Amino acid sequence: MMRLKINRRGFLQSALCTAALASQVRQAPAKPQSPSAQDAYQVFFGDLHNHNDVGYAKGSLQRAFDIACSYLDFFALTPHAQWHDMPLMEGDRHL
């Protein structure tokens, strides 16, 4: 492996030369990152994580659907998991 010997003067000369050359490079203007009116984007509003009394959360499924139909573009019901040794709940709602 070849070791380069560098001193302060050599380092400063290299750094100044690199900075001078970099300042002469012309860059194209950056394209704006935010969407503009002419871009073909659509915004949708929705709920991808809704719990209700289908699992063991609160709120009725019908109310969740009513709210989704009135205010949202998309909706996903996400009930909690069920398993064989799950403790009994009031009214056996988890069955």
Short mmCIF file of C-alpha atoms in Angstrom, two decimals:
data_model
loop_
_atom_site.label_atom_id
_atom_site.label_comp_id
_atom_site.label_asym_id
_atom_site.label_seq_id
_atom_site.Cartn_x
_atom_site.Cartn_y
_atom_site.Cartn_z
CA MET A 1 0.00 0.00 0.00
CA MET A 2 1.40 3.36 -1.00
CA ARG A 3 1.21 6.11 1.60
CA LEU A 4 0.78 9.66 0.41
CA LYS A 5 2.57 12.32 2.35
CA ILE A 6 0.50 15.45 2.61
CA ASN A 7 1.21 18.60 4.53
CA ARG A 8 -0.92 21.62 5.36
CA ARG A 9 0.22 23.61 2.36
CA GLY A 10 -0.53 20.77 -0.06
CA PHE A 11 -3.92 20.16 1.52
CA LEU A 12 -4.88 23.85 1.34
CA GLN A 13 -3.73 24.12 -2.28
CA SER A 14 -5.81 21.08 -3.24
CA ALA A 15 -8.86 22.33 -1.34
CA LEU A 16 -8.67 25.84 -2.85
CA CYS A 17 -8.14 24.47 -6.35
CA THR A 18 -11.12 22.12 -5.97
CA ALA A 19 -13.31 24.95 -4.65
CA ALA A 20 -12.27 27.26 -7.50
CA LEU A 21 -13.04 24.63 -10.12
CA ALA A 22 -16.36 23.71 -8.50
CA SER A 23 -17.48 27.34 -8.53
CA GLN A 24 -16.99 27.44 -12.32
CA VAL A 25 -19.28 24.48 -12.98
CA ARG A 26 -22.73 25.59 -14.08
CA GLN A 27 -25.58 23.47 -12.89
CA ALA A 28 -28.98 23.24 -14.48
CA PRO A 29 -31.71 24.77 -12.34
CA ALA A 30 -33.32 22.18 -10.09
CA LYS A 31 -36.78 21.00 -11.06
CA PRO A 32 -39.32 21.88 -8.37
CA GLN A 33 -40.15 18.91 -6.17
CA SER A 34 -43.69 19.90 -5.25
CA PRO A 35 -46.53 19.02 -7.62
CA SER A 36 -47.96 21.89 -9.62
CA ALA A 37 -51.42 22.42 -11.06
CA GLN A 38 -50.42 20.94 -14.42
CA ASP A 39 -49.17 17.66 -12.90
CA ALA A 40 -51.59 14.73 -12.92
CA TYR A 41 -51.83 14.10 -9.17
CA GLN A 42 -54.99 13.29 -7.26
CA VAL A 43 -55.36 13.45 -3.49
CA PHE A 44 -57.55 10.92 -1.70
CA PHE A 45 -58.59 10.86 1.95
CA GLY A 46 -59.32 7.66 3.80
CA ASP A 47 -58.91 5.39 6.78
CA LEU A 48 -56.81 2.23 6.51
CA HIS A 49 -56.96 1.27 10.19
CA ASN A 50 -60.47 1.26 11.67
CA HIS A 51 -61.46 -0.82 14.70
CA ASN A 52 -65.07 -1.24 15.81
CA ASP A 53 -67.32 -3.76 17.54
CA VAL A 54 -66.63 -6.41 14.89
CA GLY A 55 -63.50 -7.06 16.95
CA TYR A 56 -63.45 -5.99 20.56
CA ALA A 57 -63.22 -2.22 20.05
CA LYS A 58 -66.00 0.34 20.43
CA GLY A 59 -68.33 1.79 17.82
CA SER A 60 -70.65 0.05 15.42
CA LEU A 61 -69.73 -1.20 11.97
CA GLN A 62 -72.73 0.66 10.52
CA ARG A 63 -71.52 3.98 11.98
CA ALA A 64 -68.02 3.36 10.58
CA PHE A 65 -69.50 2.73 7.11
CA ASP A 66 -71.77 5.80 7.35
CA ILE A 67 -68.84 8.05 8.23
CA ALA A 68 -66.68 6.50 5.51
CA CYS A 69 -69.37 6.96 2.85
CA SER A 70 -69.96 10.56 3.90
CA TYR A 71 -66.40 11.83 4.23
CA LEU A 72 -63.81 9.41 2.85
CA ASP A 73 -62.60 8.20 -0.53
CA PHE A 74 -61.49 4.80 0.82
CA PHE A 75 -61.96 2.76 3.98
CA ALA A 76 -60.57 -0.46 5.47
CA LEU A 77 -61.99 -2.38 8.40
CA THR A 78 -59.21 -3.87 10.55
CA PRO A 79 -60.63 -6.13 13.25
CA HIS A 80 -58.38 -7.42 15.98
CA ALA A 81 -57.04 -10.95 15.75
CA GLN A 82 -58.97 -13.87 17.20
CA TRP A 83 -57.40 -16.92 18.79
CA HIS A 84 -58.62 -20.02 20.57
CA ASP A 85 -57.57 -19.06 24.10
CA MET A 86 -58.72 -15.45 23.94
CA PRO A 87 -60.42 -14.49 27.25
CA LEU A 88 -64.20 -14.19 27.18
CA MET A 89 -65.57 -10.69 26.77
CA GLU A 90 -68.78 -9.15 27.96
CA GLY A 91 -71.60 -10.53 25.82
CA ASP A 92 -69.17 -12.85 23.97
CA ARG A 93 -68.60 -10.12 21.36
CA HIS A 94 -65.42 -11.77 20.12
CA LEU A 95 -67.21 -14.94 18.94
#
